[in-house]
Amino acid sequence: MDSSAAAEKAAMDAMTEEERIAYKEQKKQAKDKEKAAKKAEKEARKAAAAAAAAAASAPLKPVTYRGGDEPAPTQMYGDYAVIQSTTPPGGSGRTFVRVDGLRMEVVDEEGMVWVRGRVHTLRAVGRNVFLVLRQSTSTVQAVLAEGGGTSKAFVKWASKELPVETIVDVHARLSPAEVKSCTQGNVELSVVRMYVVSRAAPTPFSLEDAARGEPTSADDALPRVGRDTRLDGRVVDLRVPPHQALLRVQSAVSGLFREFLTARGFVEIHSPKLIGGASEGGADVFTLDYFGRSACLAQSPQLYKQMAICGDMERVFEVGPVFRAENSQTHRHLCEFTGLDFEMQITEHYSEVLDCLDALFVSIFDGINARCTKELEVIGAKSPFEPFVYSPAGTNLRLEYPTAVTMLREAGVEQGDFDDLSTEVERKLGELVKAKYNTDFFILTRFPSAVRPFYTMPEAEDNRYSNSFDVFMRGEEIVSGAQRVHDVDMLAQLAEGKGINVASLKSYLDAFRYGAPPHGGAGIGLERVVMLFLAAGNVRECSMFPRDPKRLSP
Amino acid sequence: MDSSAAAEKAAMDAMTEEERIAYKEQKKQAKDKEKAAKKAEKEARKAAAAAAAAAASAPLKPVTYRGGDEPAPTQMYGDYAVIQSTTPPGGSGRTFVRVDGLRMEVVDEEGMVWVRGRVHTLRAVGRNVFLVLRQSTSTVQAVLAEGGGTSKAFVKWASKELPVETIVDVHARLSPAEVKSCTQGNVELSVVRMYVVSRAAPTPFSLEDAARGEPTSADDALPRVGRDTRLDGRVVDLRVPPHQALLRVQSAVSGLFREFLTARGFVEIHSPKLIGGASEGGADVFTLDYFGRSACLAQSPQLYKQMAICGDMERVFEVGPVFRAENSQTHRHLCEFTGLDFEMQITEHYSEVLDCLDALFVSIFDGINARCTKELEVIGAKSPFEPFVYSPAGTNLRLEYPTAVTMLREAGVEQGDFDDLSTEVERKLGELVKAKYNTDFFILTRFPSAVRPFYTMPEAEDNRYSNSFDVFMRGEEIVSGAQRVHDVDMLAQLAEGKGINVASLKSYLDAFRYGAPPHGGAGIGLERVVMLFLAAGNVRECSMFPRDPKRLSP
């Protein structure tokens, strides 16, 4: 058994029966789908390889011809040489208009515009060529028609020698038109000049196929592109509007996270990722040689943000990579993801942390809805999803662990008082909460001490429970947090109780010896938040270049 | 010769004679200084170790006594048990006032306030105890006087049993007073109740010693604390106001970087740090085992931000860790630092990137001056520095490489036309530019192609030069950037010309096959920007937990 097969077996062993069946089914479907895609891909790759080989053996194009200049006033089309900054900005006298800014008001005195875009689609009909030009997620129709200043040769060149995804500069007359298939539905370009900025080889898959959502009828047998194929060609996949939109939402979420916390006096920190010892215990850690010593990649900024608190930074946050050498191939695990972490002094009670967290998430959810309307639309068009249900800041559900256990048992789920929740049980709890409280978002508090790390503050009244919490979105955990133990004696005793070698914790424990403020905090998985808000189904869609046990490139 | 001695020898071999002398002198001074500090430190550590040992063998304190509650109305002082969230916020009826908010207007109807702070200093004089309480970088005087409700035992307890750095809750009457030695110079606290939140063991060095700047007179023989000692006890060192202030400025810089770019349509990305091949060539890269395969830690997000551009993200930035396995122990090198990277499509010329960069830095410099007045004051009080000189956005000096070479030669420096600038020559150039143009900030353009990476766009007119640039602050390089080659043929040819195995670049080259927009960008070293703006002398001061070949902890 090779290592990836072993990894899969291990992952399947860890699943429940139900998960196993779903996994197999999913795998089969994916396989079927990918078969067709792979065939097309193979052919495309062959062509691309041939083109690349031909190009590689050809000499470089001469570099004396300046990109940005027209070849001559009489030459209306052709390839630029590589643009090498010979024309200073404005030097060519051209002002380029963005595709999403194409309105009748923006034309020059001759009714013309310059546009740079990709050839999204191209169709030759008689003496006309109909193109759709794309720029990021916006599209516009362009027409090249023989006659006037447009030669037969120009039209032939455009129809035969412009592969899709090629980047072109177009000088065109803008006119009103009704074009339902483009995002710019009220205008159209009549092309006068057209120059190639950068030619595209045949792409490994078609953007159109990749943009297709799940079939909604049984007789929809149109080709789709499997996730692995898409991720292998992620550069092309990122151009697919709903896919790029997911990452634009991801970008908004980390921005909203920082804005909220910065406004509340939190300071951004950058903690080291190369550390002397494992940050969350010895398991699932990447190790490496560090100038002759052994180092680990940080599994979280946990210890460092606590040290910042002990250093009187008072309130800190970090947005940064988190590394987990976990050999699981599920829809929600990555070996490298972006952690949104914060930690704060508290005065008397860790509900101060919960209040912050509740308001933080509401600010993020509100922010996505307000700032990403275009992205939500594009994503929803491919993969419709139920709007995410939550309440105003400070009013979101906080459920205690024992209450959750009772709810689960009443619904027929076997769940021990002090046992951890399995992924399956978490999902069930999410359903029960949704049915009872009509929310996709809640905080589960008072987790059993036994299932939390040693640095979690036990409850004073009953130390079988702890001052800790998870946050759930659509029945999946996206945040873990707690009041931390700030007392060095208690910390050492709890570590020992969990069977941890206290000597190995020396530099961590030392941080608490010189007076430590009571504090608490949380760690949020950025990609999971995006996945669950948008019901995107797989965390890999929400990471630009995802890493899992099988994937280390691109 | 052990490995650290070898590393030092290698570093010294790479120095000029002048640097070597300066290095040795610096080393000697540092040694002398540290000797005294080490002695004190040793004793403090011994005491701390003894205290810790005693504490470790003692049983945990009982956890039934609730932190936040007073022991009894009659008990005016003592230790809380560990605060375990038994009193809900507001439940104790106490409203804590921040030290920097202590004004006569904030007292309750009885003229009282609650304050939580550290015992910064403590001095018993007769029947009084004078304390300075510290909260982050703010301080206030507090006086405990025998008589009234304050017993002799209370005063004795405070004078004998409150080590500095202990965190206390103080219930006190606020009165007007003139206190020059505290940041809160107009008020004073008359202590009525005082409870210990968290006791401090003896610190490895005194905050007062650590806060002392360079001696300004020959007879100043007061103790200082060496950098290594401080960094070993970074949690305590972070409490030293000028040291914490440097990191607060660092936080402001990354915030300003993002704000500027976000407002200009840039999208934040998170690129993988675990990658299949080295990102900047094979040297100085950390490698690790990734599920049976070999992986590298990214030396920059270069390839990934370019892939994002090829994926039509148009303008992207990233704030994240950058890893360099470089065995150099200089004032400006770290093995892990925070990269501020951006990359953008350009239309015709890479001066579009320079315009962005110029305005970006001005926005950062203006922002530090506007937002960090308190921090600049605190830092300047310890280590006075010349204000950083720069010009308004769009007007900062852009110098061409050949011009710089001429300036250097006129000043008697030997410098080849196409050779790289050494650190020493860079500094000299900085001086010449300061003398001629009165600026600490300039952009050097048109670097020789020979000294830049293969993906740098050569100049069209003379390919011995390139469309690249460095940015300098006070004569040190803090940014490298360029127009990148977006043409796959040219890219392969240039890589080959630099002796790089083109096959190893496959996944990088593939990104450019499907039509690639002209683009450029830059990478900025966050810690260096902070160091040079504030003339902090060593990049380690501007990293919370610095990493160099000798330092992997804390």
mmCIF file with all atom_site columns, C-alpha atoms in Angstrom, chain B residues 249-261 340 342 356-372 376 388 390 393 441 473 478-479 524-526 529-530 533:
data_model
loop_
_atom_site.group_PDB
_atom_site.id
_atom_site.type_symbol
_atom_site.label_atom_id
_atom_site.label_alt_id
_atom_site.label_comp_id
_atom_site.label_asym_id
_atom_site.label_entity_id
_atom_site.label_seq_id
_atom_site.pdbx_PDB_ins_code
_atom_site.Cartn_x
_atom_site.Cartn_y
_atom_site.Cartn_z
_atom_site.occupancy
_atom_site.B_iso_or_equiv
_atom_site.pdbx_formal_charge
_atom_site.auth_seq_id
_atom_site.auth_comp_id
_atom_site.auth_asym_id
_atom_site.auth_atom_id
_atom_site.pdbx_PDB_model_num
ATOM 1  C CA . VAL B 1 249 ? 4.613  51.108 15.799 1.00 0.00 ? 249 VAL B CA 1
ATOM 2  C CA . GLN B 1 250 ? 5.229  47.841 13.940 1.00 0.00 ? 250 GLN B CA 1
ATOM 3  C CA . SER B 1 251 ? 1.535  47.042 14.316 1.00 0.00 ? 251 SER B CA 1
ATOM 4  C CA . ALA B 1 252 ? 0.608  50.488 12.987 1.00 0.00 ? 252 ALA B CA 1
ATOM 5  C CA . VAL B 1 253 ? 2.839  50.027 9.931  1.00 0.00 ? 253 VAL B CA 1
ATOM 6  C CA . SER B 1 254 ? 1.187  46.824 8.785  1.00 0.00 ? 254 SER B CA 1
ATOM 7  C CA . GLY B 1 255 ? -2.210 48.414 9.393  1.00 0.00 ? 255 GLY B CA 1
ATOM 8  C CA . LEU B 1 256 ? -1.269 51.455 7.308  1.00 0.00 ? 256 LEU B CA 1
ATOM 9  C CA . PHE B 1 257 ? 0.121  49.237 4.541  1.00 0.00 ? 257 PHE B CA 1
ATOM 10 C CA . ARG B 1 258 ? -3.180 47.390 4.278  1.00 0.00 ? 258 ARG B CA 1
ATOM 11 C CA . GLU B 1 259 ? -5.376 50.451 4.556  1.00 0.00 ? 259 GLU B CA 1
ATOM 12 C CA . PHE B 1 260 ? -3.585 52.195 1.708  1.00 0.00 ? 260 PHE B CA 1
ATOM 13 C CA . LEU B 1 261 ? -3.724 49.218 -0.621 1.00 0.00 ? 261 LEU B CA 1
ATOM 14 C CA . LEU B 1 340 ? 4.677  43.212 3.209  1.00 0.00 ? 340 LEU B CA 1
ATOM 15 C CA . PHE B 1 342 ? 2.163  43.584 -3.212 1.00 0.00 ? 342 PHE B CA 1
ATOM 16 C CA . CYS B 1 356 ? 2.016  53.336 -5.884 1.00 0.00 ? 356 CYS B CA 1
ATOM 17 C CA . LEU B 1 357 ? 5.070  52.602 -3.745 1.00 0.00 ? 357 LEU B CA 1
ATOM 18 C CA . ASP B 1 358 ? 5.969  56.259 -3.281 1.00 0.00 ? 358 ASP B CA 1
ATOM 19 C CA . ALA B 1 359 ? 2.465  57.168 -2.133 1.00 0.00 ? 359 ALA B CA 1
ATOM 20 C CA . LEU B 1 360 ? 2.278  54.025 0.014  1.00 0.00 ? 360 LEU B CA 1
ATOM 21 C CA . PHE B 1 361 ? 5.390  54.898 1.986  1.00 0.00 ? 361 PHE B CA 1
ATOM 22 C CA . VAL B 1 362 ? 4.379  58.494 2.442  1.00 0.00 ? 362 VAL B CA 1
ATOM 23 C CA . SER B 1 363 ? 1.067  57.256 3.788  1.00 0.00 ? 363 SER B CA 1
ATOM 24 C CA . ILE B 1 364 ? 2.926  54.940 6.197  1.00 0.00 ? 364 ILE B CA 1
ATOM 25 C CA . PHE B 1 365 ? 5.338  57.652 7.381  1.00 0.00 ? 365 PHE B CA 1
ATOM 26 C CA . ASP B 1 366 ? 2.569  60.238 7.773  1.00 0.00 ? 366 ASP B CA 1
ATOM 27 C CA . GLY B 1 367 ? 0.491  57.613 9.552  1.00 0.00 ? 367 GLY B CA 1
ATOM 28 C CA . ILE B 1 368 ? 3.197  56.742 12.085 1.00 0.00 ? 368 ILE B CA 1
ATOM 29 C CA . ASN B 1 369 ? 3.722  60.418 12.872 1.00 0.00 ? 369 ASN B CA 1
ATOM 30 C CA . ALA B 1 370 ? -0.007 60.997 13.255 1.00 0.00 ? 370 ALA B CA 1
ATOM 31 C CA . ARG B 1 371 ? -1.077 57.852 15.085 1.00 0.00 ? 371 ARG B CA 1
ATOM 32 C CA . CYS B 1 372 ? 1.928  56.967 17.196 1.00 0.00 ? 372 CYS B CA 1
ATOM 33 C CA . LEU B 1 376 ? 7.410  58.106 19.336 1.00 0.00 ? 376 LEU B CA 1
ATOM 34 C CA . PHE B 1 388 ? 12.974 60.782 9.275  1.00 0.00 ? 388 PHE B CA 1
ATOM 35 C CA . TYR B 1 390 ? 10.891 62.413 3.208  1.00 0.00 ? 390 TYR B CA 1
ATOM 36 C CA . ALA B 1 393 ? 3.639  61.597 -2.237 1.00 0.00 ? 393 ALA B CA 1
ATOM 37 C CA . PHE B 1 441 ? 14.039 58.078 1.562  1.00 0.00 ? 441 PHE B CA 1
ATOM 38 C CA . MET B 1 473 ? 15.675 54.361 4.202  1.00 0.00 ? 473 MET B CA 1
ATOM 39 C CA . ILE B 1 478 ? 14.123 47.880 2.742  1.00 0.00 ? 478 ILE B CA 1
ATOM 40 C CA . VAL B 1 479 ? 12.322 47.008 -0.505 1.00 0.00 ? 479 VAL B CA 1
ATOM 41 C CA . ILE B 1 524 ? 8.985  45.153 1.967  1.00 0.00 ? 524 ILE B CA 1
ATOM 42 C CA . GLY B 1 525 ? 10.620 44.015 5.198  1.00 0.00 ? 525 GLY B CA 1
ATOM 43 C CA . LEU B 1 526 ? 8.279  45.197 7.985  1.00 0.00 ? 526 LEU B CA 1
ATOM 44 C CA . VAL B 1 529 ? 10.987 49.760 8.021  1.00 0.00 ? 529 VAL B CA 1
ATOM 45 C CA . VAL B 1 530 ? 10.296 50.169 11.743 1.00 0.00 ? 530 VAL B CA 1
ATOM 46 C CA . PHE B 1 533 ? 12.207 54.993 10.663 1.00 0.00 ? 533 PHE B CA 1
#
